XYZ file of C-alpha atoms in Angstrom:
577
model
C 12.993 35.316 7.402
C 13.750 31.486 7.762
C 15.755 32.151 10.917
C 13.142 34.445 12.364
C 10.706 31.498 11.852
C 13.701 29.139 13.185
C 14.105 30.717 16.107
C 10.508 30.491 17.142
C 10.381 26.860 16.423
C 13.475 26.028 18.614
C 12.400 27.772 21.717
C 8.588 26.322 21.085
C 9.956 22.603 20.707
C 11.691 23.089 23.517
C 9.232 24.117 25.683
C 7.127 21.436 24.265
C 4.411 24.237 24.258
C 0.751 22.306 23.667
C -2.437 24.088 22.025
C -4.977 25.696 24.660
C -8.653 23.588 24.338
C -11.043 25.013 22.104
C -14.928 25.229 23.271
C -16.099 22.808 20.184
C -19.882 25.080 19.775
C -21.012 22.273 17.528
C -24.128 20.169 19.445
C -24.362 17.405 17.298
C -26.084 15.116 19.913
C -27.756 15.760 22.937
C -25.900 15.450 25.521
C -26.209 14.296 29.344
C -24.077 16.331 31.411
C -20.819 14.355 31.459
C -20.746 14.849 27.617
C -22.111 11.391 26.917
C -24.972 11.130 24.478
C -27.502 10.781 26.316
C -30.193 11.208 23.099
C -29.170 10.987 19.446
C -31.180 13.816 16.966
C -32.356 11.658 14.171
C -30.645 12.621 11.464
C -28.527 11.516 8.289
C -24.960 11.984 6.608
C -23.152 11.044 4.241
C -19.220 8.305 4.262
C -17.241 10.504 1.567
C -13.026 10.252 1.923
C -11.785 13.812 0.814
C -9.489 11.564 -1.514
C -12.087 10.212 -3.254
C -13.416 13.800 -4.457
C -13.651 14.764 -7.809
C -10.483 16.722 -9.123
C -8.362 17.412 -11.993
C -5.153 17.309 -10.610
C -5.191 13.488 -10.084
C -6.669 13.439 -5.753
C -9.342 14.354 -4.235
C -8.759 18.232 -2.381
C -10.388 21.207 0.007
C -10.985 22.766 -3.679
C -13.848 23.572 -5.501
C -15.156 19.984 -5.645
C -15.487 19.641 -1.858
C -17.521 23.253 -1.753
C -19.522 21.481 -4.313
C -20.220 18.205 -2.340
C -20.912 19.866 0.953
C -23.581 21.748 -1.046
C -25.091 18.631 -2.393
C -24.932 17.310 1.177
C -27.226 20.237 1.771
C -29.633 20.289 -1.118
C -29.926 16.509 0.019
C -31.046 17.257 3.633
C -27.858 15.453 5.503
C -26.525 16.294 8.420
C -23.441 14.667 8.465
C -20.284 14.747 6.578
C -18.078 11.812 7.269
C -14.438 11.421 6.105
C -11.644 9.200 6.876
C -8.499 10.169 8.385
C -6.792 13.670 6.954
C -3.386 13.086 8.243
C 0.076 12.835 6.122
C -0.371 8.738 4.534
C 2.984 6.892 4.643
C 3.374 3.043 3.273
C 0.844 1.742 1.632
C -1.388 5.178 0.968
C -3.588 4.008 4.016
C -5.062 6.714 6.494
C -4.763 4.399 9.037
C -1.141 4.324 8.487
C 0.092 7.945 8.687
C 3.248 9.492 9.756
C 1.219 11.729 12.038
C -1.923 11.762 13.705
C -2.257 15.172 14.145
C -0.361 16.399 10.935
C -2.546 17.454 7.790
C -2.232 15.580 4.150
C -0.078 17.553 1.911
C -1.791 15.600 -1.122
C -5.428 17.387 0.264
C -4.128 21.109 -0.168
C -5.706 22.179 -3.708
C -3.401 23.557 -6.096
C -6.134 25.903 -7.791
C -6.772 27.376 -4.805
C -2.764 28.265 -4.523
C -2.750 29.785 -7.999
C -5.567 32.039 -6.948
C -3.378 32.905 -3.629
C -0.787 34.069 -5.926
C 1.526 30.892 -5.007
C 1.846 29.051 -7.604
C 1.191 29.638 -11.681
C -1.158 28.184 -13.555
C 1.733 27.226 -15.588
C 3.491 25.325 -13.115
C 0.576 23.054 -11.979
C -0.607 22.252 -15.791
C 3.017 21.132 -16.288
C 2.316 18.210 -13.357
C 0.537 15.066 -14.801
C -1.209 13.515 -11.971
C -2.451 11.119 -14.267
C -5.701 10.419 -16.803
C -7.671 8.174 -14.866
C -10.506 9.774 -13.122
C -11.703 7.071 -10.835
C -8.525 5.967 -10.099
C -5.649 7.598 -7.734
C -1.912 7.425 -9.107
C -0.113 7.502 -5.652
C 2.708 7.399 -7.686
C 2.639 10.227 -9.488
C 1.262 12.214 -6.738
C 4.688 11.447 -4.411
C 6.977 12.189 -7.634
C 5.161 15.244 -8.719
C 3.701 17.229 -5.973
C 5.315 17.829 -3.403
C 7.837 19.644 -5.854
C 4.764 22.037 -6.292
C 4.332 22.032 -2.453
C 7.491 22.863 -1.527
C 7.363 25.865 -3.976
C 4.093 27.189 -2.933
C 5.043 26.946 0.808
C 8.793 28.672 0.205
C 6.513 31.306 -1.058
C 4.078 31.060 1.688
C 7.166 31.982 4.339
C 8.114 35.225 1.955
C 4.816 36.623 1.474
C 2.632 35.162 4.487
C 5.144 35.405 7.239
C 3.147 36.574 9.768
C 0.189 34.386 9.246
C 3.294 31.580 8.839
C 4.470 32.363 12.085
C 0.992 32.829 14.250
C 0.469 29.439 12.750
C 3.993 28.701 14.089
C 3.212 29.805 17.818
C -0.637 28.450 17.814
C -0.350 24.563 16.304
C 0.326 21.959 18.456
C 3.557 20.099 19.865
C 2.243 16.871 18.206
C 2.412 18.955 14.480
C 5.863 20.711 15.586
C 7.262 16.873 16.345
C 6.193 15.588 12.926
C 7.930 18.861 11.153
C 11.016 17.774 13.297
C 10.255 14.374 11.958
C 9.983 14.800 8.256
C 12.757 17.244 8.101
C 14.767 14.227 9.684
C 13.508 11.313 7.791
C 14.109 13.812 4.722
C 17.791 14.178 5.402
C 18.077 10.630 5.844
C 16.428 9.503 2.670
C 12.872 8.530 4.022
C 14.463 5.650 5.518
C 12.169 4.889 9.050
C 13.526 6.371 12.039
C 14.264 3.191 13.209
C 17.601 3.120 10.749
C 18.688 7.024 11.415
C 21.495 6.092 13.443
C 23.297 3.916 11.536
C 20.963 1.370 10.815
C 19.793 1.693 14.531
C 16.947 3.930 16.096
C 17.392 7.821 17.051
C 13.959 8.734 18.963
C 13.352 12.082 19.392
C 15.024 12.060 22.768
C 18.221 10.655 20.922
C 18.593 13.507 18.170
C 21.392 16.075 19.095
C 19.709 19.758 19.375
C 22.282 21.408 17.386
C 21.122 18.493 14.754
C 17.582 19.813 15.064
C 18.991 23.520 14.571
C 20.939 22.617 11.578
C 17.165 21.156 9.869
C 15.691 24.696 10.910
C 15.111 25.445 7.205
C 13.385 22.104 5.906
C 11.527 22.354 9.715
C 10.413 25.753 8.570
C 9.372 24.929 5.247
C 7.026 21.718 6.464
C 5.332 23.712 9.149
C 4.633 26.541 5.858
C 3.073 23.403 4.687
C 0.824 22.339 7.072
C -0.545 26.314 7.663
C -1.142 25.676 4.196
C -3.318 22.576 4.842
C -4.900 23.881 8.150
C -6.106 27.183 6.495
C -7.750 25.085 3.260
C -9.320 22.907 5.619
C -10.156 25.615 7.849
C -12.483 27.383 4.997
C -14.123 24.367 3.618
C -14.862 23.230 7.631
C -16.410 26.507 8.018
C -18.650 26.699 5.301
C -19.570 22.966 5.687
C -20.972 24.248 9.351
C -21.968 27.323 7.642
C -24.624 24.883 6.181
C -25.586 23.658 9.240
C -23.680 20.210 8.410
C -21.411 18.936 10.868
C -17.622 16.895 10.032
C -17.395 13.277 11.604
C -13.895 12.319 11.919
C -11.793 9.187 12.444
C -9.497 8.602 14.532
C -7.279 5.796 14.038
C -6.654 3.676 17.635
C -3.545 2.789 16.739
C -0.425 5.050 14.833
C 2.430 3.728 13.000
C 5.340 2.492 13.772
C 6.999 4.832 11.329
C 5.247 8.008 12.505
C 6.051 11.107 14.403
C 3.907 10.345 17.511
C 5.902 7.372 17.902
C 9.058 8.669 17.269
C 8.442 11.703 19.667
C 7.185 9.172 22.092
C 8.098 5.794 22.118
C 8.255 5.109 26.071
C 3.975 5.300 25.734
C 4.345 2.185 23.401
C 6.074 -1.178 23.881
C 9.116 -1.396 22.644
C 12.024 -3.126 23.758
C 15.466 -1.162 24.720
C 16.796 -0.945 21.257
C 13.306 0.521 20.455
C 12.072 -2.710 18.776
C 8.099 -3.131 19.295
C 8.041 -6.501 21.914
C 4.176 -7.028 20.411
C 2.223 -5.955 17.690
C -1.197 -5.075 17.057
C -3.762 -7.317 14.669
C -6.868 -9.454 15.323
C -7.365 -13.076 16.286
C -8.417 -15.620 13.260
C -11.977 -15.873 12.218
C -14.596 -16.572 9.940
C -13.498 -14.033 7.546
C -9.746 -14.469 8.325
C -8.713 -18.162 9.346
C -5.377 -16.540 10.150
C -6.233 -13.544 11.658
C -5.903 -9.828 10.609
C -1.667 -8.833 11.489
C -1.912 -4.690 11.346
C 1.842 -4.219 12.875
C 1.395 -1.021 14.320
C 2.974 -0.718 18.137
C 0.880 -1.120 21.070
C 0.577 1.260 24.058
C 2.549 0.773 27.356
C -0.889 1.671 29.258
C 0.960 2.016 32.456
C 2.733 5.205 31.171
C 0.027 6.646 29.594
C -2.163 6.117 33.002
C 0.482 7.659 35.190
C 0.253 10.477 33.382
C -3.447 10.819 33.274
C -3.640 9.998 29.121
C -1.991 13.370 28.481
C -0.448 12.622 25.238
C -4.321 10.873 24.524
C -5.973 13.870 25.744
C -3.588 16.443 22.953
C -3.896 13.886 20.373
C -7.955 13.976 20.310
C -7.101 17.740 21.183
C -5.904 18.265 17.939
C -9.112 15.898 16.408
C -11.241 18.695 18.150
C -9.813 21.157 16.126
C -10.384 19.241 12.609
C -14.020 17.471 13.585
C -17.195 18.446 14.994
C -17.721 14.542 15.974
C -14.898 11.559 16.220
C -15.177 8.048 15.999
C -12.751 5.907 17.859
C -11.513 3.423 15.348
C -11.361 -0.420 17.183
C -13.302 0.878 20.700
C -12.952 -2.675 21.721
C -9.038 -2.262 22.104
C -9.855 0.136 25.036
C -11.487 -3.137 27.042
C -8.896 -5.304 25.825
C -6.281 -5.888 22.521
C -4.831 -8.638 21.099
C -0.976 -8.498 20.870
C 1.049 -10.464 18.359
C 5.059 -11.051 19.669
C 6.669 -9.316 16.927
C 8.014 -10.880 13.830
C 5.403 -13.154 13.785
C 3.628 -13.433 9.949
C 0.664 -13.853 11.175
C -1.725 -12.892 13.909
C -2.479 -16.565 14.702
C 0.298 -16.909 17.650
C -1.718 -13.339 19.824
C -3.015 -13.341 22.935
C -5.515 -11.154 25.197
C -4.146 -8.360 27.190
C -5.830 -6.055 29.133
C -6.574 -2.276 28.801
C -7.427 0.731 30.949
C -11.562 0.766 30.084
C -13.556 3.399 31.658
C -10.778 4.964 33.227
C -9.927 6.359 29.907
C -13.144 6.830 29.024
C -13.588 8.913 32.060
C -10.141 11.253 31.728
C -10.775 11.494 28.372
C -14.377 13.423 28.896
C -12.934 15.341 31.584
C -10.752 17.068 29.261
C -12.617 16.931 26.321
C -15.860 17.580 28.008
C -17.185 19.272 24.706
C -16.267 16.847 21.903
C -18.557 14.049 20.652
C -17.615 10.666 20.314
C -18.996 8.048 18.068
C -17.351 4.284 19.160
C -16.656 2.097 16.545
C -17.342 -1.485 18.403
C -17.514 -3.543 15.245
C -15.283 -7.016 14.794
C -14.860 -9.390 18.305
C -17.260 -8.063 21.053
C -17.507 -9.976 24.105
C -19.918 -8.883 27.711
C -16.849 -6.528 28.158
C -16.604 -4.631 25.212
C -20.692 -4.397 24.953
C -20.270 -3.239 28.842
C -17.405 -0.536 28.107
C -19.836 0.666 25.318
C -22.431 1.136 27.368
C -20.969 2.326 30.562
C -19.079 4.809 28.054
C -22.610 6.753 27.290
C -20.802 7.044 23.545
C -23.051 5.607 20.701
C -21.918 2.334 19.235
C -21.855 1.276 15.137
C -24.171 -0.813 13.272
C -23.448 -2.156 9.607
C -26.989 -2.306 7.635
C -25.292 -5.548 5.211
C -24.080 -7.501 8.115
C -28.137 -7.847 9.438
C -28.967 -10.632 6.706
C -28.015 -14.320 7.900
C -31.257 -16.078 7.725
C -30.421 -18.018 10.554
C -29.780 -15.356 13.223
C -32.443 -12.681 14.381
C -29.177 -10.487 13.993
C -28.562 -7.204 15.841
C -28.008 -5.320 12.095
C -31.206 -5.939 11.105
C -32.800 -1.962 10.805
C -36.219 -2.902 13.525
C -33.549 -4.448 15.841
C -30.689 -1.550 15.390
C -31.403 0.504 18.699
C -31.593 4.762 19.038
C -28.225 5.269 20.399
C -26.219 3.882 17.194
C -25.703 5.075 14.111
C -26.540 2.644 11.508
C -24.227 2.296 7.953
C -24.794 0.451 5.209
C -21.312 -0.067 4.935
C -17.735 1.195 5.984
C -14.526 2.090 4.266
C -13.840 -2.200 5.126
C -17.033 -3.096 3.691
C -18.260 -3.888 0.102
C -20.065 -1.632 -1.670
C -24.471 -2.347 -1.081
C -23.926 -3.696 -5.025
C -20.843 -5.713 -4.199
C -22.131 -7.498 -1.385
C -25.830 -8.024 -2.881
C -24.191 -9.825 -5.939
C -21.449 -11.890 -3.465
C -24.038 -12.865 -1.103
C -25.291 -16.186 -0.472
C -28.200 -17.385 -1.753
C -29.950 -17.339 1.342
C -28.871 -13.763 2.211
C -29.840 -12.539 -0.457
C -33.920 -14.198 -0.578
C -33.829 -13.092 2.810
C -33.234 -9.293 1.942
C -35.508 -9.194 -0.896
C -37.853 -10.301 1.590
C -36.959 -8.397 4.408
C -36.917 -5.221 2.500
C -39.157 -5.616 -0.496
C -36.305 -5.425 -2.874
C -36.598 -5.169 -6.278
C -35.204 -4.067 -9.836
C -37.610 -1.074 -10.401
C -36.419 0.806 -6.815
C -33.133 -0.589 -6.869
C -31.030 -2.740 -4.456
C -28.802 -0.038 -3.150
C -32.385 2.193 -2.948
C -34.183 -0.018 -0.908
C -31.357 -0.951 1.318
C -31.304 2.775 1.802
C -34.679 2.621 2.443
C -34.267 -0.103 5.336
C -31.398 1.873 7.011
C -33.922 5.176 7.241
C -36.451 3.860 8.734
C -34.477 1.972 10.930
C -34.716 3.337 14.798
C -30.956 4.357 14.668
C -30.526 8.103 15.321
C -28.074 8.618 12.750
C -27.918 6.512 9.111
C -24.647 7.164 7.339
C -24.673 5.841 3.728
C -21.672 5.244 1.498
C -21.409 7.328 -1.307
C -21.038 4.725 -3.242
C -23.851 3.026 -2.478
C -26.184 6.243 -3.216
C -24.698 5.904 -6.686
C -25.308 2.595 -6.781
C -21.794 1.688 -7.380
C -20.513 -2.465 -7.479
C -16.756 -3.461 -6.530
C -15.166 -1.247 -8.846
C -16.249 1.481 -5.525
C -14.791 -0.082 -2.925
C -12.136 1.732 -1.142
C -10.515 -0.927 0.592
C -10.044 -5.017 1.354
C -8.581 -6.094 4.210
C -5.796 -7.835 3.783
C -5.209 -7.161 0.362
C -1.892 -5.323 0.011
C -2.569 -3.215 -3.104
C -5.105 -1.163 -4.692
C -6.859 0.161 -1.861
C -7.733 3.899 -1.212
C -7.849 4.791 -4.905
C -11.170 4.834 -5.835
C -12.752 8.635 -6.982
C -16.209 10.211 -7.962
C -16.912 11.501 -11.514
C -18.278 15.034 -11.565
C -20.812 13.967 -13.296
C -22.099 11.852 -10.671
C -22.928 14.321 -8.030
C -26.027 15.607 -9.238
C -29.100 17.944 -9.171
C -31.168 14.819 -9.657
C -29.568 12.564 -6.867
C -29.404 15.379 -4.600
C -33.475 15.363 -4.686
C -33.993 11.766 -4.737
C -31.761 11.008 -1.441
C -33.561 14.314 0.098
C -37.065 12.292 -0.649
C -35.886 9.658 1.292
C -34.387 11.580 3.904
C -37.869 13.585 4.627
C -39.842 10.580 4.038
C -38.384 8.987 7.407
C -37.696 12.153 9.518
C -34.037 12.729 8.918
C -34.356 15.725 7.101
C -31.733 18.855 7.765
C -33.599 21.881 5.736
C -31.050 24.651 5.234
C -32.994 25.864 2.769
C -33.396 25.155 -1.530
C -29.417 25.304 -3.282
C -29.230 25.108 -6.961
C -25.563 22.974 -6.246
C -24.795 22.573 -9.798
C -24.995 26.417 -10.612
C -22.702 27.154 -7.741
C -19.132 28.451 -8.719
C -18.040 26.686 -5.204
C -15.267 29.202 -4.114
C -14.640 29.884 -0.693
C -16.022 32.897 1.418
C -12.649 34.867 1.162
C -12.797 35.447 -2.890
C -16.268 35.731 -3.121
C -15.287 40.069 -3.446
C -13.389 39.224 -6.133
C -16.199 37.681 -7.860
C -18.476 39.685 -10.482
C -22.306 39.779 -9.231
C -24.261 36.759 -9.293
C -27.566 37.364 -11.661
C -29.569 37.535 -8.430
C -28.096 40.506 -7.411
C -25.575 38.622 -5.087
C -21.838 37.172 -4.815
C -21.720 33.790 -6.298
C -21.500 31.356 -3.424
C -23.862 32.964 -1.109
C -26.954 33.981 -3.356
C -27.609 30.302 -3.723
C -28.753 29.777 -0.510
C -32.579 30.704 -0.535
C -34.680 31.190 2.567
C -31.014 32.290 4.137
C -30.442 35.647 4.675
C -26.925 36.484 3.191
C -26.445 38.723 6.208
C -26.941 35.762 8.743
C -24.273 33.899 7.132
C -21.799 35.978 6.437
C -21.737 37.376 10.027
């Protein structure tokens, strides 16, 4: 079976075979007729990573937890569910430092929802200890311990699932083939980066012998099992998140790693010397926050290439965000105007400089072959007439941060009466401290001025009534931090900047998503017009299991499956098609 599924791998890689475009049916905004959004419906969502999920095997999953949240999303009148980056995390357990920007996260394929596919045992997973702290993530553990489990469940996958194995095989894109390629290779060679393959030196993709490539058929085989794995979990929970009339927002990352397939499969779109050495680095000047600068690392793009070629390998790339996302955000839209690039080796990003990048003529190639996705720019950090001009020229809707709005001394763009339609306001991102955090770390000044501003006080509570201000703001969509509906301080945040450890760790209780917090954000919500009604759902009495084992489920006491006889004012038949 493993050389049937070779053989179609070989010939697929070869013809470096790309996915067709899918129609994305999902109108989130309301678009003018180049695709930009040309009117935002006001609305509201919800910043949730799918890490930071409730779950009992140690991370956040598409499992039973996630069916749960998307129903409280629901019962709370959002809109929107935002997540971070889903793709495979390499060093440091970032999702803006992944080994693929197209590949799925192994870690978010739920192992309950493999026993009940007959691919693993109950046994086997209860053996695995992921670790005892709840609102923690053991990253650790998780790279020890399951991929083992993985690996099992997908050899099994290939035996009894071949033919939904191979369709998978034949449909996904180049970009996922290249990082199966990739992590079979950086497998054999001990993990080391593909920088070091050859002897300490680099083998790019264009370097690796085919017969090489032919003799990693079975680990290629066995990673592509993998991510069908990931894409049909996802898959499931995506549709019954729309199901609920609730659209995904998802990031995608400007830059990719250094240590990553697209590079790797790629590296004459980024600048890199002839030994395959990055000539400049990405990072941010120095400023108030950072007197030395931020230094990311990741390789920049050789714009050049990737404009002779009409942003192809851009164009797949936010192909293959299409198919996870209803929306994206473009992380750092301001690199698009211009980037700052730091001569590698450097150790900080003081020593940068300004170079320029392709603007609207990305902008434009990009909606002519995406013409049906929805963007969302992030244009946050160093903005100058440029970047505010590329914004606005792009038609996308720009970001607004609700906690950045409260220097006394500056009628500041943040505040909510200044925030304008066509942004969508936040009280914080995944860089940002919690509404708690920043309240208590604030100056003095900030803070009287927000108690003024926004009436705050004990009896509402801070995080409520800066809530409250984002709402009623003029911003077409408010996306709050999950954290900051539960009124969480520091020990929420899911990452610092510059801070090298102990980021992207931080989980939910399943306690804390409740009946109860579900009605008081959906009072807010309809209070200031952002209310999605799908109907009344009794969350917490829902068994969450997807659509496809809802037949093996006895009769709910209604007279109805489980999942689908919570949803009142819904007809069962309507949603099941």
């Amino acid at each position: 079976m493993q050389q049937v599924f070779a053989a179609v791998f070989c010939s697929l890689w070869q013809q470096g075979k790309v996915m067709t475009e899918k129609n994305n049916p999902w109108d989130i905004f309301k678009n003018g007729a180049d695709g930009s959004a040309s009117h935002l419906k006001r609305s509201g969502g919800i910043l949730m990573p799918v890490f930071s999920l409730p779950s009992p095997h140690g991370i956040g999953t598409f499992g039973a937890a996630a069916y749960k949240f998307a129903d409280f999303l629901a019962a709370s009148g959002q809109s929107y569910w935002q997540v971070l980056p889903l793709n495979p995390t390499g060093f440091g357990d970032s999702p803006y430092q992944c080994f693929s920007s197209a590949a799925g996260n192994p870690y978010f394929i739920d192992l309950d929802m493999l026993v009940d596919d007959g691919l693993l045992t109950a046994d086997e997973v209860q053996k695995s200890d992921f670790g005892g702290e709840l609102r923690r993530i053991d990253y650790g553990k998780l790279f020890s311990l399951r991929f083992p489990l993985l690996r099992l469940a997908a050899e099994r996958n290939m035996r009894r699932n071949a033919a939904e194995v191979e369709q998978f095989s034949r449909c996904c894109s180049t970009q996922i083939y290249d990082y199966a390629v990739f992590t079979a290779l950086k497998t054999h060679f001990g993990m080391k980066p593909w920088t070091e393959w050859n002897a300490g030196k680099a083998m790019p993709k264009q370097l690796v012998p085919a017969e090489f490539v032919e003799s990693q058929a079975d680990e290629i085989c066995l990673q592509l099992s993998i991510q069908q794995l990931f894409f049909k979990q996802w898959n499931r929970l995506k549709n019954y998140v729309n199901q609920l009339g609730i659209g995904i927002i998802g990031d995608v990352p400007i830059y990719v790693a250094l240590d990553s397939a697209d590079c790797w499969a790629n590296s004459r779109h980024f600048m890199l010397d002839e030994s395959f050495v990055p000539t400049d680095v990405a990072g941010v000047p120095p400023d108030y926050f950072s007197p030395t600068g931020q230094l990311w690392g990741n390789p920049l793009y050789n714009w050049e290439i990737h404009a002779s070629e009409n942003y192809a390998w851009w164009a797949e790339r936010l192909q293959c965000a299409q198919k996870l996302y209803d929306v994206v955000r473009i992380d750092h839209f301001r690199g698009f105007e211009s980037f700052w690039a730091v001569p590698f080796g450097e150790t900080t990003a003081e020593n940068g400089r300004w170079l320029p990048a392709p603007g609207m003529d990305f902008v434009n190639a990009v909606k002519k072959r995406l013409p049906g996705l929805s963007f969302i720019a992030e244009d946050l950090g160093f903005l100058t007439p440029e970047v505010h001009e590329l914004v606005k020229n792009s038609g996308f809707p720009g970001m607004s941060i609700l906690q950045f709005g409260f220097n006394p001394d500056a009628n500041s763009d943040y505040l909510p009466h200044r925030v304008a339609e066509n942004r969508v306001y936040y009280t914080g991102t995944h860089d940002n401290a919690t509404i708690m955090q920043w309240f208590a770390e604030a100056s003095e000044p900030e803070r009287r001025f927000a108690e003024q501003y926004l009436a705050l006080n004990a009896a509402e509570g801070i995080n409520w009534g800066m809530i409250r201000g984002g709402m009623c703001s003029p911003a077409g969509i408010f996306i709050a931090q999950m954290q900051d509906v539960l009124g969480l301080s520091a020990e929420g945040r899911i990452n610092t900047p510059g801070v090298a450890s102990g980021n992207w760790q931080w989980r939910m209780l399943p306690h804390e998503c409740s009946a109860a917090l579900a009605e008081k954000l959906r009072e807010y919500t309809r209070m200031y017009g952002r209310l999605h009604d799908c109907g009344e759902i009794n969350f917490e009495h829902n068994t969450v299991v997807p659509r496809e084992y809802c037949e093996k489920m006895p009769a709910h006491k209604n007279g109805t499956n489980c999942l689908f006889g919570l949803l009142r004012n819904i007809s069962i038949q309507s949603i099941t098609g």
